[in-house]
mmCIF file of C-alpha atoms in Angstrom:
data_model
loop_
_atom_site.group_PDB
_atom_site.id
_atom_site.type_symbol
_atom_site.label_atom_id
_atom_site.label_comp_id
_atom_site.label_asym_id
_atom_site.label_seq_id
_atom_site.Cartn_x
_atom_site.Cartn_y
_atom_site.Cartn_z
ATOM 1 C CA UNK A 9 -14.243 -0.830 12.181
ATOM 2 C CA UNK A 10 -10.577 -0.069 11.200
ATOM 3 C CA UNK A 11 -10.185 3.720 9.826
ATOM 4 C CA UNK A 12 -7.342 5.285 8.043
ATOM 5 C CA UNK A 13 -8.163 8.829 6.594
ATOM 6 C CA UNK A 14 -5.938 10.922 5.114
ATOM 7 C CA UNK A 15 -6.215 14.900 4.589
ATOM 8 C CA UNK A 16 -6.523 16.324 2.235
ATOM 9 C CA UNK A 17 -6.914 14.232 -0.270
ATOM 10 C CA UNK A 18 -6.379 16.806 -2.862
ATOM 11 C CA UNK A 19 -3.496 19.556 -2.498
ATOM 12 C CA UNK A 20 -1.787 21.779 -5.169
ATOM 13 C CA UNK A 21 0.833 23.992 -3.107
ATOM 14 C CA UNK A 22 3.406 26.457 -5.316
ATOM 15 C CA UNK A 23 7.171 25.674 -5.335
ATOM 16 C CA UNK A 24 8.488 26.654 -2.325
ATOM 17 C CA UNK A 25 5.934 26.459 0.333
ATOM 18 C CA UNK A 26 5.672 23.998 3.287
ATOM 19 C CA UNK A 27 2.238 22.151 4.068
ATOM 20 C CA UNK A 28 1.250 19.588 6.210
ATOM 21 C CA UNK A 29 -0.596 15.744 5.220
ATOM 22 C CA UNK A 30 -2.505 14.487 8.019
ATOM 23 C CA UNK A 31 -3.314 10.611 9.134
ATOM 24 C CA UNK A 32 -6.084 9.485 11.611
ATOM 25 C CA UNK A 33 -6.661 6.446 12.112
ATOM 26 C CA UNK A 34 -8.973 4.412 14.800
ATOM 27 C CA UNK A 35 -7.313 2.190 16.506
ATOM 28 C CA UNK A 36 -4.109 1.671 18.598
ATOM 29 C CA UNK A 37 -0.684 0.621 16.841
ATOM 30 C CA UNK A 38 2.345 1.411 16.924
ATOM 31 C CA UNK A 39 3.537 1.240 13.342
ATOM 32 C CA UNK A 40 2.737 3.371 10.499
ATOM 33 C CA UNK A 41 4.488 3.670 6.732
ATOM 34 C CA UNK A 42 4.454 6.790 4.316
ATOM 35 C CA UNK A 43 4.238 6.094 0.737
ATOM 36 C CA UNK A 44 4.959 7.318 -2.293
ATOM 37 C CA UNK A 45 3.175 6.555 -5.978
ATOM 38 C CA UNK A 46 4.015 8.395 -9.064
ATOM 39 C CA UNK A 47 0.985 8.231 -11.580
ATOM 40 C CA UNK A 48 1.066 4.599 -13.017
ATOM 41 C CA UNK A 49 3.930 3.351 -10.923
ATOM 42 C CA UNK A 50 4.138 1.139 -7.851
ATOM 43 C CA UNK A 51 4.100 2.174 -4.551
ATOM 44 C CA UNK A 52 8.022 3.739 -3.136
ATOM 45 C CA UNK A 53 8.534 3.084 0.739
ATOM 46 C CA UNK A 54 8.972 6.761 2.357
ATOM 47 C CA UNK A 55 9.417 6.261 6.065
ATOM 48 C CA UNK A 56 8.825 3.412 8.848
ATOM 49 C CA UNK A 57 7.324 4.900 12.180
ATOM 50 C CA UNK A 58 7.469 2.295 14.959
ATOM 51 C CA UNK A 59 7.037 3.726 18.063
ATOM 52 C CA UNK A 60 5.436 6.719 19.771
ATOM 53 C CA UNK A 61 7.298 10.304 19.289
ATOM 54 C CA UNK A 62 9.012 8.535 15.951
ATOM 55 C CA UNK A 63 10.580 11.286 13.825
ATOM 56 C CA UNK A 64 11.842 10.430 10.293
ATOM 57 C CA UNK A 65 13.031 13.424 7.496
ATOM 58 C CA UNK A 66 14.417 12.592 4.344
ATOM 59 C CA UNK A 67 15.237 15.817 2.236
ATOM 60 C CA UNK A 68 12.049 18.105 2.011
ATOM 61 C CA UNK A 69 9.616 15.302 3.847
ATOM 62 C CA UNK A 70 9.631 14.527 7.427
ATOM 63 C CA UNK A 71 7.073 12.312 9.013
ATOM 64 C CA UNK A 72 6.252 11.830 12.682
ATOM 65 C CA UNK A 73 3.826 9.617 14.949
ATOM 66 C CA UNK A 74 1.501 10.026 17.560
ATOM 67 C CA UNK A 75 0.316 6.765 18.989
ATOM 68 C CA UNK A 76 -1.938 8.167 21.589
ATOM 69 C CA UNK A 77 -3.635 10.857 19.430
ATOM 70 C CA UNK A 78 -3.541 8.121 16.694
ATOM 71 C CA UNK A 79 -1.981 10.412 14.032
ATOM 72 C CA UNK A 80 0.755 11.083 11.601
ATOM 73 C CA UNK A 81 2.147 13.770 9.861
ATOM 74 C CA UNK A 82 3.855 14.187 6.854
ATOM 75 C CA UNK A 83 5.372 17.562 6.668
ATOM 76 C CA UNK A 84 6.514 19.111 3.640
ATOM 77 C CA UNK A 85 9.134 22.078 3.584
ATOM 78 C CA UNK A 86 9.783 24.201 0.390
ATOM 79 C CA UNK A 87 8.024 22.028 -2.029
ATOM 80 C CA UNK A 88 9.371 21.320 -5.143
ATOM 81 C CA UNK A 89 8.096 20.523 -8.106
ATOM 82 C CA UNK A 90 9.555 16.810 -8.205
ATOM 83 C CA UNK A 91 7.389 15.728 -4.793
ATOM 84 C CA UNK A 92 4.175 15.958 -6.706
ATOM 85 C CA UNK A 93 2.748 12.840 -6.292
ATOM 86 C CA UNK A 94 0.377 10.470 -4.315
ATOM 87 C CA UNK A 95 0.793 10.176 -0.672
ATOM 88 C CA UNK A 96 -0.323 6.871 1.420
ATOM 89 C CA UNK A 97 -0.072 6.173 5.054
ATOM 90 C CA UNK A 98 -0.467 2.388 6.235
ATOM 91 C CA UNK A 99 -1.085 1.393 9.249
ATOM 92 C CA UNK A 100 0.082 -2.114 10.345
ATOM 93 C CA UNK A 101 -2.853 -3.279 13.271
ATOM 94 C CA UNK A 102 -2.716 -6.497 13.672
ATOM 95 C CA UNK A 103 1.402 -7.551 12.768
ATOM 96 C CA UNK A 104 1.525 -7.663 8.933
ATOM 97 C CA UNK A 105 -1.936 -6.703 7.718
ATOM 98 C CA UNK A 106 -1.466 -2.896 6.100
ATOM 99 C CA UNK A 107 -4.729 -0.459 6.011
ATOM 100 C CA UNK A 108 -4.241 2.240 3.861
ATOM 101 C CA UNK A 109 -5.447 5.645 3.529
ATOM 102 C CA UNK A 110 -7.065 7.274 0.684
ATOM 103 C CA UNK A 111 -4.208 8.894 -0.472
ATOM 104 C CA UNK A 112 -2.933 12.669 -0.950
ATOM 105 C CA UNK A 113 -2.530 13.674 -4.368
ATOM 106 C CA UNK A 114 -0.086 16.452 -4.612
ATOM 107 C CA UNK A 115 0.542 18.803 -7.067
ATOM 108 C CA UNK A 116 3.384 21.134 -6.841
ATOM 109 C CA UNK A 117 2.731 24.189 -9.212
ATOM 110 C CA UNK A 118 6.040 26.673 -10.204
ATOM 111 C CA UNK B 19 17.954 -6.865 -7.186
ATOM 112 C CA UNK B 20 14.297 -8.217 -8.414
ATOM 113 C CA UNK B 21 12.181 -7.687 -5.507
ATOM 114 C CA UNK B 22 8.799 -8.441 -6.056
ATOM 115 C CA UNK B 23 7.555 -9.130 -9.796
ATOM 116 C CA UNK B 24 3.906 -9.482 -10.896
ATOM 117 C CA UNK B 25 2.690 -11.072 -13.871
ATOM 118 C CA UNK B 26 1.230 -9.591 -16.380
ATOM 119 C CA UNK B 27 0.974 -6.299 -16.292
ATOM 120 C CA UNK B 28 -1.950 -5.792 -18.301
ATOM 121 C CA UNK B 29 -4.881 -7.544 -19.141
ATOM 122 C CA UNK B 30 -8.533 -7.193 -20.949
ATOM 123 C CA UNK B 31 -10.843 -9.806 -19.467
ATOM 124 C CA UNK B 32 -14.432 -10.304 -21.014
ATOM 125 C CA UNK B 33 -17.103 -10.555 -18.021
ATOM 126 C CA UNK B 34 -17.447 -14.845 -17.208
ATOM 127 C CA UNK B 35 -13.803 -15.491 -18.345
ATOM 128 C CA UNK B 36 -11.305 -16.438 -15.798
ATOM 129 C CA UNK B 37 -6.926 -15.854 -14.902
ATOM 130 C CA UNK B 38 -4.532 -15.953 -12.820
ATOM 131 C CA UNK B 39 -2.427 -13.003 -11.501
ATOM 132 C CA UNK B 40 1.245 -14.219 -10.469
ATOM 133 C CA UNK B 41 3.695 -12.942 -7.671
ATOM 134 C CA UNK B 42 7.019 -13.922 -7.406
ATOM 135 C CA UNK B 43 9.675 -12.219 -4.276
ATOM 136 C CA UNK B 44 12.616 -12.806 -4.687
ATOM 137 C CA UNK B 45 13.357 -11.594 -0.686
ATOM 138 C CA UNK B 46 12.416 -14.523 1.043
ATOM 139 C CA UNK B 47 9.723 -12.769 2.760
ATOM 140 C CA UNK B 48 7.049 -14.905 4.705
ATOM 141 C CA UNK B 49 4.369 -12.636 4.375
ATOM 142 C CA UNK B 50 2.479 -11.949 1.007
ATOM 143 C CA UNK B 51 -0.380 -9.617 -0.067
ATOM 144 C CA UNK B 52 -2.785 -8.974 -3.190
ATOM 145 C CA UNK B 53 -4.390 -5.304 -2.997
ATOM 146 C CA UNK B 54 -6.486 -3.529 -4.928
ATOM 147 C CA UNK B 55 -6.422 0.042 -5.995
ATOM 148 C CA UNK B 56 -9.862 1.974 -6.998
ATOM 149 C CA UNK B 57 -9.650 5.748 -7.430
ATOM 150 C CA UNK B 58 -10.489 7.532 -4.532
ATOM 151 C CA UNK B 59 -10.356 4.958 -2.047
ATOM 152 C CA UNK B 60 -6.407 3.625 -1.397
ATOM 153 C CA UNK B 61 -5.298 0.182 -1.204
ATOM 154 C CA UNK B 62 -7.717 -2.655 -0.502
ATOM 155 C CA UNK B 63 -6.481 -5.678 1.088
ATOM 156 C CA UNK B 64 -8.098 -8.751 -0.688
ATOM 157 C CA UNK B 65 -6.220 -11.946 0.535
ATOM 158 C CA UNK B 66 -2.897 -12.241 2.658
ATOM 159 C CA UNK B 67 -0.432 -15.232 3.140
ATOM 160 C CA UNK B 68 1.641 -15.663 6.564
ATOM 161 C CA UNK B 69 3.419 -18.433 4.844
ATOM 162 C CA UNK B 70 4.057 -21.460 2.239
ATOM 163 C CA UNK B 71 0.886 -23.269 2.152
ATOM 164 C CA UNK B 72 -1.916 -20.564 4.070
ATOM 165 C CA UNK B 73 -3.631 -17.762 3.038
ATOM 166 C CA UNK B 74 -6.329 -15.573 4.635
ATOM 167 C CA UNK B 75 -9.014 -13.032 3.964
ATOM 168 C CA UNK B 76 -8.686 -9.426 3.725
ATOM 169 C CA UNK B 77 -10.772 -6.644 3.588
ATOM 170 C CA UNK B 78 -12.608 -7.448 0.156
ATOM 171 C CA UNK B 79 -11.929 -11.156 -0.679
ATOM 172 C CA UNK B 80 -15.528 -12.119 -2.227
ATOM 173 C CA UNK B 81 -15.018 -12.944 -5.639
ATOM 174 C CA UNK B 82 -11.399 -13.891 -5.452
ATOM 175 C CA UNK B 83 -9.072 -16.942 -4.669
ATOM 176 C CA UNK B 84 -5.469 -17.316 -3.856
ATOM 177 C CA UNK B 85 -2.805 -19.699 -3.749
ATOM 178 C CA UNK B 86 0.365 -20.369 -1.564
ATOM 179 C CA UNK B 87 2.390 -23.525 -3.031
ATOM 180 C CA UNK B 88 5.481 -22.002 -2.730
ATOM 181 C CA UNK B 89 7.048 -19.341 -0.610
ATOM 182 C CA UNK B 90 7.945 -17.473 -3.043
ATOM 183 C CA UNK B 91 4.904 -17.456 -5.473
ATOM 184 C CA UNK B 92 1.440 -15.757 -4.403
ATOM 185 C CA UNK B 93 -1.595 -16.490 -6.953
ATOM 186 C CA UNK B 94 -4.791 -14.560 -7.567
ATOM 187 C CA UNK B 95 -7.284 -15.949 -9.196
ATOM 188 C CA UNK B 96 -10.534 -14.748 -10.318
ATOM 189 C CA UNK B 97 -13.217 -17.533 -11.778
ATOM 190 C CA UNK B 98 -15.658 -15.583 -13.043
ATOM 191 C CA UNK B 99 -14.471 -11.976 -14.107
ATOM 192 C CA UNK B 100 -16.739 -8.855 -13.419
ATOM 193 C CA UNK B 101 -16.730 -5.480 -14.176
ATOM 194 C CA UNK B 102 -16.353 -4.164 -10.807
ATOM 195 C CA UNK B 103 -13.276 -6.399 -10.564
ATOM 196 C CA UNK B 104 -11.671 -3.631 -12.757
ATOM 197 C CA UNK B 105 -8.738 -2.074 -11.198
ATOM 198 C CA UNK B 106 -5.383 -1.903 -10.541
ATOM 199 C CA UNK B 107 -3.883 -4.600 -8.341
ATOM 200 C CA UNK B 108 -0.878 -4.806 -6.378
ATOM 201 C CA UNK B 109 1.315 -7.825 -4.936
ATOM 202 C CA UNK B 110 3.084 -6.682 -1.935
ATOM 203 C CA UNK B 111 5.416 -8.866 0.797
ATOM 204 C CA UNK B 112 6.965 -8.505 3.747
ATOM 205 C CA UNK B 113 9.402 -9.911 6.360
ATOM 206 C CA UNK B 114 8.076 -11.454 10.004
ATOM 207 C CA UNK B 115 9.841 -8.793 12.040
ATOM 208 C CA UNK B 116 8.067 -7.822 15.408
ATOM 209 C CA UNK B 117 9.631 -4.805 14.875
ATOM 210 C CA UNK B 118 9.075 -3.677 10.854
ATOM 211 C CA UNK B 119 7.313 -4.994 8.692
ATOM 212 C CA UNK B 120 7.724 -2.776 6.133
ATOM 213 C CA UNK B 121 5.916 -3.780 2.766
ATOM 214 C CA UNK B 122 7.277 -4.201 -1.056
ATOM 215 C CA UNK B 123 5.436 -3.533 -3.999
ATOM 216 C CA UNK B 124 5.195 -5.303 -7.265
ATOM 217 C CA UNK B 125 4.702 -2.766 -10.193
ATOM 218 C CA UNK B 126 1.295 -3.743 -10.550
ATOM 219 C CA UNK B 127 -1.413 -4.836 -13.032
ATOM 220 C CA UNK B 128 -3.936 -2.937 -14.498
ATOM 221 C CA UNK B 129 -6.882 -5.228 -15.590
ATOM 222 C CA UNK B 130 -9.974 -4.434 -17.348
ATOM 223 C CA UNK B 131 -13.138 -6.229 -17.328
ATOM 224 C CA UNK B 132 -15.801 -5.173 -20.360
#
């Protein structure tokens, strides 16, 4: 059975503190997308992970993959209050069919 | 720049009664998606299209029905509404790439069965 879980699902950090979303999921691929949804929005494309060792940072967020321990990271540095948010990862199996994870809600507190 | 539009955006459905959920991409993508969202459990595939004229079944696809005519147009259909078909649901597509297939969301629609 195809697994993605995300962890935690719940996380309220204070401004300027890093933490770390995790991404298992069971079996092999090679591609993996973050996500980002704002509370009764659509979902925003983060980063695109294609290959093993993939490293991707965009301001505060960086993202990596690790084909052969199947997981993902989304690292967070010196949260702000703007990132709070819900976090997916989706993991392509099969060539164009996405499984998603639960999702991360995150709360950054001042 | 469109991107991917769904229509409506709301909806209150009495349980029995039927409608249609429309996607339109504007990206000439070949691939097409309808997901459901439930809190606490993510995205839910329910039906996928490769391209004009198939579709396939996704994770959760009893109770739904889909339609390809056109490449750019991805129906969802329910016949019979019922309350657990309450949610939010998302139209997605995507580009055959071997290489990224990065997916693009529609803004979604939020329908409630009672």
């Amino acid at each position: 059975e195809l697994k993605v879980e995300q962890n935690p699902l719940f996380l309220s950090m204070q401004e300027g503190k890093n933490y770390t979303i995790y991404c298992n999921y069971s079996t092999t691929s090679d591609r993996l997308y973050w996500y980002r949804q704002d509370p009764g929005k659509s979902l925003e494309s983060l980063f695109v992970l294609l290959s093993n060792g993939a490293v991707k940072q965009e301001g505060r967020l960086m993202a990596s993959l690790d084909t052969k321990a199947r997981l993902s990271t989304l690292h967070i540095t010196a949260a702000v209050h703007d990132l709070s948010a819900t976090y997916f990862c989706a993991v392509d199996y099969t060539g164009n069919q996405f499984y998603f994870g639960t999702g991360t809600s995150l709360t950054v507190i001042p | 720049n469109a991107g991917v539009t769904q229509t409506p955006k709301f909806r209150v459905l009495k349980t029995g009664q039927s409608m249609t959920l429309l996607c339109a991409q504007d990206m000439n993508h070949e691939y097409m998606y309808w997901y459901r969202q439930d809190p606490g459990m993510g995205l839910r595939l329910i039906h996928y299209s490769v391209g004009e004229g198939t579709t396939a079944k996704g994770e959760v696809p009893d109770g739904y029905n889909v339609s390809r005519l056109k490449k750019q147009n991805f129906l969802l259909g329910l016949e019979s509404a019922a309350p657990s078909q309450t949610s939010v649901y998302f139209c997605a597509s995507s580009r055959w790439d071997r290489w990224n297939t990065e997916a693009f969301f529609g803004q979604g629609t939020r329908l409630t069965v009672v």
